[in-house]
Short mmCIF file of C-alpha atoms in Angstrom, two decimals:
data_model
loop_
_atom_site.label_atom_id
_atom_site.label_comp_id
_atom_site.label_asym_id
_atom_site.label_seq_id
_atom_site.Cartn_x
_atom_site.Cartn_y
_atom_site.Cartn_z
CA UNK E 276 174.22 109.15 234.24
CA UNK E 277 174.26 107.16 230.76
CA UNK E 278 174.21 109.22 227.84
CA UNK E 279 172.31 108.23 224.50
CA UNK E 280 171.31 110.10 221.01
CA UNK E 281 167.84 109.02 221.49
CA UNK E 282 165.62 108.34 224.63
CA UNK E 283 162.28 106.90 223.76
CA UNK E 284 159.57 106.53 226.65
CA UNK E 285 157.48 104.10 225.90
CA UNK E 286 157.21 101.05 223.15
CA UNK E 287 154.12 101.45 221.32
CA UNK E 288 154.16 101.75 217.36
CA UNK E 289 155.89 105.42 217.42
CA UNK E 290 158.41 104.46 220.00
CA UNK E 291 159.67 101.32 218.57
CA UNK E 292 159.15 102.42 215.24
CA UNK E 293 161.18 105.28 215.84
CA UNK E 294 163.83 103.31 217.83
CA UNK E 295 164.75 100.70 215.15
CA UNK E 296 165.07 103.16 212.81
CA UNK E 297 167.54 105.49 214.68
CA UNK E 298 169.65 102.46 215.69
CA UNK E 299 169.69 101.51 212.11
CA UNK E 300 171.16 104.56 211.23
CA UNK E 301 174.09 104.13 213.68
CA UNK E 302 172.49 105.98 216.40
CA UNK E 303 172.69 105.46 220.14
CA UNK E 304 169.23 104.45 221.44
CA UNK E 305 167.47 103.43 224.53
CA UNK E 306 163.88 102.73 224.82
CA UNK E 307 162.10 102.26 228.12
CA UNK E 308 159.02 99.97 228.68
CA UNK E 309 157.15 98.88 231.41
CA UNK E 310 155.13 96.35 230.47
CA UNK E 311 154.00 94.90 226.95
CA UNK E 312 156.76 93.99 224.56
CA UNK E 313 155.80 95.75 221.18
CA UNK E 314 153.14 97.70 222.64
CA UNK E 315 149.33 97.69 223.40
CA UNK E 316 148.84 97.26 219.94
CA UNK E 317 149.89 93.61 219.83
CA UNK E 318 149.49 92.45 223.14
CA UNK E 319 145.64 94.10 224.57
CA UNK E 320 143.85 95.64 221.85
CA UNK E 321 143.69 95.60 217.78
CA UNK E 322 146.01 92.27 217.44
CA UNK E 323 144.11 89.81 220.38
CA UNK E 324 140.72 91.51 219.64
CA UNK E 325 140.96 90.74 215.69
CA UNK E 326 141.95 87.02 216.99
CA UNK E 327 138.85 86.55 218.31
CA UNK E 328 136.76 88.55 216.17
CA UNK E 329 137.82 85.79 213.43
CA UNK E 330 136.47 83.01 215.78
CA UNK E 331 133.36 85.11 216.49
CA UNK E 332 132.95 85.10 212.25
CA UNK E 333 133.32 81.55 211.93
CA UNK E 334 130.88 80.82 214.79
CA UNK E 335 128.53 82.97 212.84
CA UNK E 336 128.89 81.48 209.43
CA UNK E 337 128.13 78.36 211.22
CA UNK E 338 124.22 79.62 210.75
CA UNK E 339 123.80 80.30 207.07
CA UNK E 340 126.14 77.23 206.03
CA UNK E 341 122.76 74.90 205.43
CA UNK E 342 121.88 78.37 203.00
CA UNK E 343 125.27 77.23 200.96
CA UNK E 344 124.72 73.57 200.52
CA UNK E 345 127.23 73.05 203.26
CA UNK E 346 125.61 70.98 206.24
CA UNK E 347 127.14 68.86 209.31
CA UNK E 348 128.34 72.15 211.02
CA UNK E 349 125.15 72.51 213.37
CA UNK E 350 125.35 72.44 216.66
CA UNK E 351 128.97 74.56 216.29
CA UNK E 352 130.05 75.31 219.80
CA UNK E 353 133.50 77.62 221.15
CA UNK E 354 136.12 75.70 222.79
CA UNK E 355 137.44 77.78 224.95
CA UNK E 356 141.05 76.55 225.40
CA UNK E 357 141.55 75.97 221.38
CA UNK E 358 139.77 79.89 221.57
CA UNK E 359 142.55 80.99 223.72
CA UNK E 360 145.06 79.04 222.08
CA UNK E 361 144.60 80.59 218.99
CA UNK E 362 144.70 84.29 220.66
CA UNK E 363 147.46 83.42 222.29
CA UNK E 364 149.13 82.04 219.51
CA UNK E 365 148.87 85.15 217.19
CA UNK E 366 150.30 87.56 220.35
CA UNK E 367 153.17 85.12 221.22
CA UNK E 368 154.20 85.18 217.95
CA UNK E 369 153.96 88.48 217.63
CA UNK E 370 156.09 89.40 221.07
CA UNK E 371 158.55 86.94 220.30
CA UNK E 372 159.08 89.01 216.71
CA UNK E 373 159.42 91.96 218.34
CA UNK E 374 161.78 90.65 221.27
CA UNK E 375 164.11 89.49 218.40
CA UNK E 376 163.86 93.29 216.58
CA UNK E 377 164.69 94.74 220.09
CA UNK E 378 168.11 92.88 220.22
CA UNK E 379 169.34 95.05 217.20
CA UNK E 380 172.30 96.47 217.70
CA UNK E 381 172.75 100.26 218.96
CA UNK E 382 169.06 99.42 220.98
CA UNK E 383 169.07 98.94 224.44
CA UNK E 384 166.12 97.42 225.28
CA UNK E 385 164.70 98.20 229.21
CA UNK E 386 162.06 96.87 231.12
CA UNK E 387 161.36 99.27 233.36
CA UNK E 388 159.22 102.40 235.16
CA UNK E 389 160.40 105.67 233.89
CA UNK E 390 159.74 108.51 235.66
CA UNK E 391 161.32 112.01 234.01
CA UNK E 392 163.57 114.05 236.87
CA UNK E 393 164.18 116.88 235.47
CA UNK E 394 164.82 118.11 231.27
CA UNK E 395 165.31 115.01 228.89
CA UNK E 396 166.13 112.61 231.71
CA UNK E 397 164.72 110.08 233.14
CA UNK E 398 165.33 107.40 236.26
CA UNK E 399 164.04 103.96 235.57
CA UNK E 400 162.90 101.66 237.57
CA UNK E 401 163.81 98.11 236.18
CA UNK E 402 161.43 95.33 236.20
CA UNK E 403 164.30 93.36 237.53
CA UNK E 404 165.68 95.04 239.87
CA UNK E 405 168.01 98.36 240.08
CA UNK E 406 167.48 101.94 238.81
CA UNK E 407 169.10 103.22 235.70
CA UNK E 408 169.46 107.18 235.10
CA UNK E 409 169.53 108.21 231.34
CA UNK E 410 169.33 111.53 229.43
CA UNK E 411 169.20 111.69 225.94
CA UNK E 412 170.29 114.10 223.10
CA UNK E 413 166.55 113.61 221.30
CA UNK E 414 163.53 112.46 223.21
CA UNK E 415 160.05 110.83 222.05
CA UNK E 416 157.25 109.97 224.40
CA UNK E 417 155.30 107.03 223.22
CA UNK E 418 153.73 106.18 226.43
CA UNK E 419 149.88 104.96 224.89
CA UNK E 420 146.56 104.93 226.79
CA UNK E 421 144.69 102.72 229.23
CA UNK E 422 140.94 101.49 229.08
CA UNK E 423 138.91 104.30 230.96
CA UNK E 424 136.79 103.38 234.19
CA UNK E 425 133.70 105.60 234.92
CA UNK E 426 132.69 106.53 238.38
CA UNK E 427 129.80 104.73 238.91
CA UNK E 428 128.95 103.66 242.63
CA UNK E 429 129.07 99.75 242.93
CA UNK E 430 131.44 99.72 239.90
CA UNK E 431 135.00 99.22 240.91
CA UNK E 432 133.50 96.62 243.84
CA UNK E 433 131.73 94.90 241.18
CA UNK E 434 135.01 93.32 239.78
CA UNK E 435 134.16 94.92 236.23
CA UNK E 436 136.08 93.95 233.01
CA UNK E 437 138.11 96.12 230.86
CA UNK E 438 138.56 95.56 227.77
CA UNK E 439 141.79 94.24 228.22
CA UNK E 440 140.53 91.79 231.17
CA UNK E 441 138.57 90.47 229.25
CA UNK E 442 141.01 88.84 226.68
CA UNK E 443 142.50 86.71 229.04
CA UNK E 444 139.44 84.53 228.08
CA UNK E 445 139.10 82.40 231.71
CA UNK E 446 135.86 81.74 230.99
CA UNK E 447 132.61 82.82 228.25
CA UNK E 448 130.10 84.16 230.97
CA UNK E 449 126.49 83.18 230.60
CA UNK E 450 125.46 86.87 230.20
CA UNK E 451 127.05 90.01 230.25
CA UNK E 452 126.64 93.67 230.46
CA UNK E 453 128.62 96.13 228.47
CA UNK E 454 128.25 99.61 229.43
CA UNK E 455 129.07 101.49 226.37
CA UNK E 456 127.67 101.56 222.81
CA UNK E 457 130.83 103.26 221.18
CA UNK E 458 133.39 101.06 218.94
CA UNK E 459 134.69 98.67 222.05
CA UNK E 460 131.44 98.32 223.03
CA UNK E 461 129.83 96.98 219.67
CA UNK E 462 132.98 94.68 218.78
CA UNK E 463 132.73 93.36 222.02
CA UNK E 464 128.77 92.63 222.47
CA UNK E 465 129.25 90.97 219.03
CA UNK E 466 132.00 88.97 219.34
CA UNK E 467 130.70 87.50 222.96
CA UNK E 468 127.40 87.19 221.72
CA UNK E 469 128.72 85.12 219.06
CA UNK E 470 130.48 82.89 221.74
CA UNK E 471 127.55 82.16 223.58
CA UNK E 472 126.99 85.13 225.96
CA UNK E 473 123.41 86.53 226.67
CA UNK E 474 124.83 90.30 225.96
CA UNK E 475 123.40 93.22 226.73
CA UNK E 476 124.57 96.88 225.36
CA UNK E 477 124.01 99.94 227.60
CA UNK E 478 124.34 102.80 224.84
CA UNK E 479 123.61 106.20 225.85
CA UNK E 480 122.66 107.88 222.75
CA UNK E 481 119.48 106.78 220.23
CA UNK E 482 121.95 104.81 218.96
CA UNK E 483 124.98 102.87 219.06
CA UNK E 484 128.26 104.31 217.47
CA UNK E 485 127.41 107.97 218.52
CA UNK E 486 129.70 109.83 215.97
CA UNK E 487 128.19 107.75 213.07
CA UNK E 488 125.02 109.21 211.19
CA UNK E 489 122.36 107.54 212.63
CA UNK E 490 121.15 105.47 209.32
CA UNK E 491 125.23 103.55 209.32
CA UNK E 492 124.77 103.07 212.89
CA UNK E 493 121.40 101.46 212.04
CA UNK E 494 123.25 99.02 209.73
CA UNK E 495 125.26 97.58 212.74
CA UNK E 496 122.80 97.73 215.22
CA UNK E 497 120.94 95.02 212.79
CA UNK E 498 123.94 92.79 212.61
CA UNK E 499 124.26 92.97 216.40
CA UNK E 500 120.85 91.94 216.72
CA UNK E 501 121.36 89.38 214.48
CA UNK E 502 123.78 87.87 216.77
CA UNK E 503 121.40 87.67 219.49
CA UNK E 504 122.40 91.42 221.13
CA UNK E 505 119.85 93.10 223.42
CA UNK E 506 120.47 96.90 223.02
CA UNK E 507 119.32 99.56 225.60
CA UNK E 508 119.02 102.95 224.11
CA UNK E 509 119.50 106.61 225.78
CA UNK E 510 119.95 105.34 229.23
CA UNK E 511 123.04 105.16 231.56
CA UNK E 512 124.55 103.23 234.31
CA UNK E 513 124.25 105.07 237.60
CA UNK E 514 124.92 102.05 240.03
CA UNK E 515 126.08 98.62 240.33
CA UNK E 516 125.95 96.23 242.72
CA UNK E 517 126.55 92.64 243.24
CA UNK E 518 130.30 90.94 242.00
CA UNK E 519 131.55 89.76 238.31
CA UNK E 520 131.44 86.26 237.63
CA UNK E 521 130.71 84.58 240.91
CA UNK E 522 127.04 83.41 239.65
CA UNK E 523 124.30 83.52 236.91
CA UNK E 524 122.58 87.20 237.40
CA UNK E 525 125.57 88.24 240.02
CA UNK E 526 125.31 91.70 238.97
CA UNK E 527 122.75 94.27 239.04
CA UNK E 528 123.55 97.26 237.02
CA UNK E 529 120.78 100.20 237.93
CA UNK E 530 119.56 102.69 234.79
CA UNK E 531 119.03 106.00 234.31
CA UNK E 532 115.54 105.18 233.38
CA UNK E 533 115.04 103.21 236.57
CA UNK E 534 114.92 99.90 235.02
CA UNK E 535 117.67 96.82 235.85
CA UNK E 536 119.83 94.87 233.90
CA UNK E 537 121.09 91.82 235.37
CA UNK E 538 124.16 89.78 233.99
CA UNK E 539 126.99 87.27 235.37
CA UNK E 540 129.66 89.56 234.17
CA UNK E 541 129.86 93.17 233.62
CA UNK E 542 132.33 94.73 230.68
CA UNK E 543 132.98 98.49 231.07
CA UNK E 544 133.78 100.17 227.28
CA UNK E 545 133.91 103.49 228.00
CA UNK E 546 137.07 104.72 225.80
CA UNK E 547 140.61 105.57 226.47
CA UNK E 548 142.24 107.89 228.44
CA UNK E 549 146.05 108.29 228.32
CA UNK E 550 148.65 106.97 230.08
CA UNK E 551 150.38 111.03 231.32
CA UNK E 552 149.95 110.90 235.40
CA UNK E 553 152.49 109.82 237.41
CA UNK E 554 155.89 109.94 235.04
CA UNK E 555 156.32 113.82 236.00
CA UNK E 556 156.29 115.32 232.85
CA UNK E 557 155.75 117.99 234.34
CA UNK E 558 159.59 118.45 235.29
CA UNK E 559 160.36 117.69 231.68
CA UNK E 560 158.78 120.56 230.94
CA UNK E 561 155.80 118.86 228.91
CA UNK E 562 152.49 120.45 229.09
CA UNK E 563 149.14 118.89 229.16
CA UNK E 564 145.89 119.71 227.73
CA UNK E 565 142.51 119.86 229.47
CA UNK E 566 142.08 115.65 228.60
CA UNK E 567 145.52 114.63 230.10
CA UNK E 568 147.08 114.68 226.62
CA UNK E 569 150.77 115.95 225.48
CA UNK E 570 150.15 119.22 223.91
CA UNK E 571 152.45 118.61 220.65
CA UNK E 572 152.47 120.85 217.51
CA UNK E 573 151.77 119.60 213.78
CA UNK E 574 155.29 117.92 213.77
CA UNK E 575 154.86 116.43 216.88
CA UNK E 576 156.77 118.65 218.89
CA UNK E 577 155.63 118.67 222.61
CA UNK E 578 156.75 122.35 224.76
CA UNK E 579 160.27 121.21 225.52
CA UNK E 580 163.35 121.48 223.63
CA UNK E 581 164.19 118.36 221.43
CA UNK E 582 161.51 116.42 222.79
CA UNK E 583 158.74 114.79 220.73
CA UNK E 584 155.44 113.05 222.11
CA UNK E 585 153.08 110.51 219.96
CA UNK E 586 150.71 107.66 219.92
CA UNK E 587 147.83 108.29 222.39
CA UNK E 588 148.83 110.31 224.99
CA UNK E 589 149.56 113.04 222.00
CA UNK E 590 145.86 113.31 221.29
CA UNK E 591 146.63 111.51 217.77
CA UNK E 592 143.46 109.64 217.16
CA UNK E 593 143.67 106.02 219.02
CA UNK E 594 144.55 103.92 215.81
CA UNK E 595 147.82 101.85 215.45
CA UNK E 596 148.05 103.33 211.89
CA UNK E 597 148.06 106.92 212.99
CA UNK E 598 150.52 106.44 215.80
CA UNK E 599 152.38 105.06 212.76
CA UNK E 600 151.93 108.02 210.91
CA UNK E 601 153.47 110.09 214.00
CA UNK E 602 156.81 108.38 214.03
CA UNK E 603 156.89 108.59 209.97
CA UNK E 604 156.20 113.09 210.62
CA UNK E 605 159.41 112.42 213.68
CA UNK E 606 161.70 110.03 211.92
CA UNK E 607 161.95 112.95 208.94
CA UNK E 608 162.87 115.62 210.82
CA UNK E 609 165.18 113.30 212.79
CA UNK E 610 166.83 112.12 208.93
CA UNK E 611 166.22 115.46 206.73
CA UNK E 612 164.15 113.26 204.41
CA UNK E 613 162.66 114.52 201.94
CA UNK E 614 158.92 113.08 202.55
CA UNK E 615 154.76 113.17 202.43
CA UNK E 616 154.86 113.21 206.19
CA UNK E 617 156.18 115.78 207.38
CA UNK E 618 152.95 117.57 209.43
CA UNK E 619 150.21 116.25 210.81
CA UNK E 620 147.96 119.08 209.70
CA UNK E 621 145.25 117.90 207.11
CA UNK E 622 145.75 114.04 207.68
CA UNK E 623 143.38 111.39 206.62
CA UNK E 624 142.88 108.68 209.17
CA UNK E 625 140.54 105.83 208.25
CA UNK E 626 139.06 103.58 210.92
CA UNK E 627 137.72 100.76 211.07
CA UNK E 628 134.68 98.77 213.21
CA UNK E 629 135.16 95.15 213.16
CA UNK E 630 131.55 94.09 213.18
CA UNK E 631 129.34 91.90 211.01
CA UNK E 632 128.44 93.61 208.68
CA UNK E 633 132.04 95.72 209.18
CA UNK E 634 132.28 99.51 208.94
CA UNK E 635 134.47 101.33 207.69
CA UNK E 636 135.09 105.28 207.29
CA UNK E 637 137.14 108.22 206.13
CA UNK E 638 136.83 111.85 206.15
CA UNK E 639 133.29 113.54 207.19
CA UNK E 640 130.17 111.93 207.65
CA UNK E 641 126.90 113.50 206.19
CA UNK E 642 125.91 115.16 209.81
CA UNK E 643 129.58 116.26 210.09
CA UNK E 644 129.41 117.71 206.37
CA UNK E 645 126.01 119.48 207.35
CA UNK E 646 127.16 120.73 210.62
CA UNK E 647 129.56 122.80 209.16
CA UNK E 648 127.07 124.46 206.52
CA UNK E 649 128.75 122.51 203.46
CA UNK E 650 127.06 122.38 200.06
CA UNK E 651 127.01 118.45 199.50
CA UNK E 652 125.36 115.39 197.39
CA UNK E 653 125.02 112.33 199.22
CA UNK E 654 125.47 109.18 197.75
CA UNK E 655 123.95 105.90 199.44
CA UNK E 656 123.05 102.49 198.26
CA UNK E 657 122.50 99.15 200.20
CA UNK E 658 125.66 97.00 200.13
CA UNK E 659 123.41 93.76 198.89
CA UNK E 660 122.83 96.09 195.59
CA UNK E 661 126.71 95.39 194.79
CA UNK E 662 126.46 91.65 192.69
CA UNK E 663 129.42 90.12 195.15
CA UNK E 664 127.23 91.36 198.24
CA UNK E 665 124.42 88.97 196.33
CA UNK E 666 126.68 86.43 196.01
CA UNK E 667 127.45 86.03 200.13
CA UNK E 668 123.40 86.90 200.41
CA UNK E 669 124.16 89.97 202.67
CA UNK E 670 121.39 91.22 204.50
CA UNK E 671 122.75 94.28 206.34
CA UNK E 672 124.97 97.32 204.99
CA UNK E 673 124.96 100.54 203.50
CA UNK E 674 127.93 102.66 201.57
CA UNK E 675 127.34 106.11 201.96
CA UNK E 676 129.82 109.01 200.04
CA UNK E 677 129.82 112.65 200.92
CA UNK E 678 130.54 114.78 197.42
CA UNK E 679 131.22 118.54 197.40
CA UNK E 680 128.32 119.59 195.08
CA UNK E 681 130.23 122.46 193.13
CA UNK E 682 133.63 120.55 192.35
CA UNK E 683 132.48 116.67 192.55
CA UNK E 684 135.45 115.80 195.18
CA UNK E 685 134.96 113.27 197.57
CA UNK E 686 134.56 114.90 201.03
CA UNK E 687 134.25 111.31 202.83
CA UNK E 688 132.76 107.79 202.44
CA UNK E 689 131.43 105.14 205.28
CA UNK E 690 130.89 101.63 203.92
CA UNK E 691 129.14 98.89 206.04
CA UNK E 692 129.76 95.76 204.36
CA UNK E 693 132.10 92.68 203.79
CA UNK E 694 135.41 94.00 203.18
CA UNK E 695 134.82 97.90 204.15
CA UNK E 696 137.61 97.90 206.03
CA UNK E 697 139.74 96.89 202.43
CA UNK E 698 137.68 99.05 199.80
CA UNK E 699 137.64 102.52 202.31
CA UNK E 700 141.68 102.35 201.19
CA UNK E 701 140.86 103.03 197.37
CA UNK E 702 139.00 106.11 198.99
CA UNK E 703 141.77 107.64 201.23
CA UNK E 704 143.69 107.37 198.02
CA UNK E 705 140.77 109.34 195.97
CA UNK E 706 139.85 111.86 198.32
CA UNK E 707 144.14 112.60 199.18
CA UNK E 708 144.71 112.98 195.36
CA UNK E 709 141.55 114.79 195.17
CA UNK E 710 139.68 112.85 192.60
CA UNK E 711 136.22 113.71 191.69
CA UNK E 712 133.55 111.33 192.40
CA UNK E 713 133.34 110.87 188.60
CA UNK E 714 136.40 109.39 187.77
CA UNK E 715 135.77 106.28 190.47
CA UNK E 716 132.61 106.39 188.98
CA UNK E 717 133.50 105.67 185.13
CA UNK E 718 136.96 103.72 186.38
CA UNK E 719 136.83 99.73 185.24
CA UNK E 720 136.87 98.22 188.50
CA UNK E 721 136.98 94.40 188.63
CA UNK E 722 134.00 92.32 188.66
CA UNK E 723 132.48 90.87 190.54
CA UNK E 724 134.42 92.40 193.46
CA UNK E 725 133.29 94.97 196.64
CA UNK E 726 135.43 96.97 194.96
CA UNK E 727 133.00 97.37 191.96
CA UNK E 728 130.41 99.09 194.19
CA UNK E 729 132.18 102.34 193.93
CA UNK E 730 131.06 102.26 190.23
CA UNK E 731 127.32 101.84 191.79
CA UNK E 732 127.35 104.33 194.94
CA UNK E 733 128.63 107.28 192.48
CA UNK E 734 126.34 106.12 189.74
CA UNK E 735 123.73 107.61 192.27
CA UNK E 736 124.36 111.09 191.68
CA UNK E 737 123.66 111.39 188.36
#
């Protein structure tokens, strides 16, 4: 049995994170993963998808560049190998970073199946051959989540995409199907449509994005369409038949509303679920919630002694940043620093939804705000009323800010728009130093800049 001062399960952003910094302090560490080098992070989701979504932008701006006084780019079309290339590019680059990092010294690096046998110990399969048993003085569980496949009759037969199959890029279908109109779903129909794909969204609500208020949502739903998008509202997919990607048309997906949708290729974006069966936590003496996740407290700590859980599978929201968060709340108590992160409790997460226009959020949305009986002033302007917007000739966006009426503080703030996903930082920062929605309103921001609509959206309210 090998003995270490810190296990880690799993090497997503919290577990490697967490690792490095441990080993850097002169601790003994092992970390344990099974399959992507540096996480999903890098290898299946934010890093690959963002690849693409900047070839989906360029194919766009292809259409307005006449508008500019820029012509000869007509008639733009995707390569697909120079597509992949590119992808592939970023993520090797990436790995081969992280495959350096993992050679510090004090980190063992394994490639491997853990599987816990009993109380901070765990037998690992290795991806080479042999088993390894280690136990560790400290444990984390970093062990992430996997795209989530409905039960829908016809589905699994039908050879259906995840989210992850599809960025190995073999080939742009001629149309495709995505059943879900969450945030996968509309980065997805966008970016596809943008490559040539005939897409078509199966959303189940009156509108896609189904924890947006419905007037932001309407703001991407016009973008979408502007990419050439067909959306189905309030219907679902109860049965598919027919197989992915061996014709034009080769699958038939059945609605709730008894009409057909017919596509070459069918994407399933249906969320996350996390990655807890089959590693027998429960002889580690982890408990589970209801959805499969690690029941942890506000510093992370799951129901066994000197064992920590984060990422995904800890119910932290799905973000990169807030796994980050997790091993920043772990690494203090691990170090006695004195820190800002230190609990989970009361911790602002933006997001955001790489469309065109893009959305970005933080805190509560107005139906959020209203749901829980709050006294608020909303503030709401198009994003083409900021002078940079005019500038680019946007045509789609909103900024929307949610203000406690008595005090003026900023309850929460969704921008649609070039650059949300850069401005909706200056508004973490506001609403965590609780700043009244005055002082962004009178502050000099530069113009002409997104930045500068701040000064416009809070202008509103008086």
């Amino acid at each position: 049995m090998e003995q270490v001062d810190l296990l880690v399960v799993g090497g997503g952003k919290a577990g490697k994170s967490l690792a490095m910094a441990q080993a850097k302090k002169g601790w003994k560490v092992a970390m344990v993963e099974r399959q992507y080098v540096g996480g999903t992070c890098i290898n299946v989701a934010c890093i690959p998808t963002k690849s693409l979504v900047a070839s989906a932008r360029r194919m766009a701006d292809t259409r307005s560049d006449a508008t500019f006084g820029v012509e000869g780019t007509e008639g733009a079309k995707i390569n697909l190998n120079a597509l992949r290339a590119h992808k592939e590019g970023v993520v090797g680059g990436m790995v081969a970073a992280h495959e350096k990092m993992f050679a510090a010294p004090g980190l063992d690096f394994i490639r491997g199946e853990a599987k816990f046998t009993g109380p901070k110990t765990i037998e690992v399969t290795l991806n080479d051959g042999g088993v390894r048993e280690i136990t560790g003085d400290k444990v984390l569980v970093n062990l992430g989540a996997r795209p989530s496949m409905p039960s829908i009759p016809g589905l699994k037969e039908a050879g259906a995409w995840t989210s992850e199959d599809i960025l190995r890029l073999e080939t742009i279908p001629e149309s495709l199907a995505i059943i879900g109109g969450g945030y996968i779903g509309v980065e997805f129909s966008q970016t596809m449509a943008e490559f040539g794909s005939k897409v078509t969204l199966i959303a189940s609500g009156e509108h896609v994005l189904p924890r947006e208020d419905a007037d932001i949502a309407q703001q991407v739903e016009a973008g979408l369409l502007d990419s050439g998008v067909t959306i189905k509202y309030g219907v679902r997919a109860v049965s598919v038949s027919g197989k992915t990607g061996e014709a034009s048309d080769s699958v038939s997906i059945e609605l709730s509303d008894g009409s057909t949708v017919s596509a070459s290729a069918v994407l399933v974006a249906a969320g996350r679920v996390p990655n807890t069966d089959g590693i027998g936590l429960d002889k580690a003496g982890i408990d589970l919630d209801d959805r499969g996740m690690i029941v942890v407290d506000d510093q992370m700590r799951t129901s066994a002694p000197d064992v920590w859980a984060a990422g995904d599978s800890a119910g932290t929201p799905m973000f990169t940043h807030a796994s980050w968060h997790d091993f920043r709340i772990i690494r203090a108590q691990f170090n006695g620093e004195n820190s800002e992160c230190t609990s989970k409790a009361g911790r602002l997460i933006p997001y955001t939804v790489f469309t065109m226009p893009e959305l970005a959020r933080i805190g509560l949305s107005e139906d959020e705000a209203r749901a829980q009986g709050l006294d608020i002033k909303v503030a709401k302007i198009p994003a083409n009323a900021i002078p940079r917007a005019k500038t680019m000739r946007i045509q789609h966006g909103m900024w929307k800010a949610i203000v406690e009426a008595s005090t003026g503080k900023i309850l929460g703030a969704t921008l649609v728009g070039p650059e949300s996903g850069e401005v909706i930082t200056a508004l973490q920062v506001a609403i965590a130093s609780g700043m009244t929605y005055q002082q962004l309103r009178f502050l000099p921001i530069a113009h002409p800049t997104m930045g500068e609509g701040l000064n416009i959206l809070f202008d509103q309210l008086d």
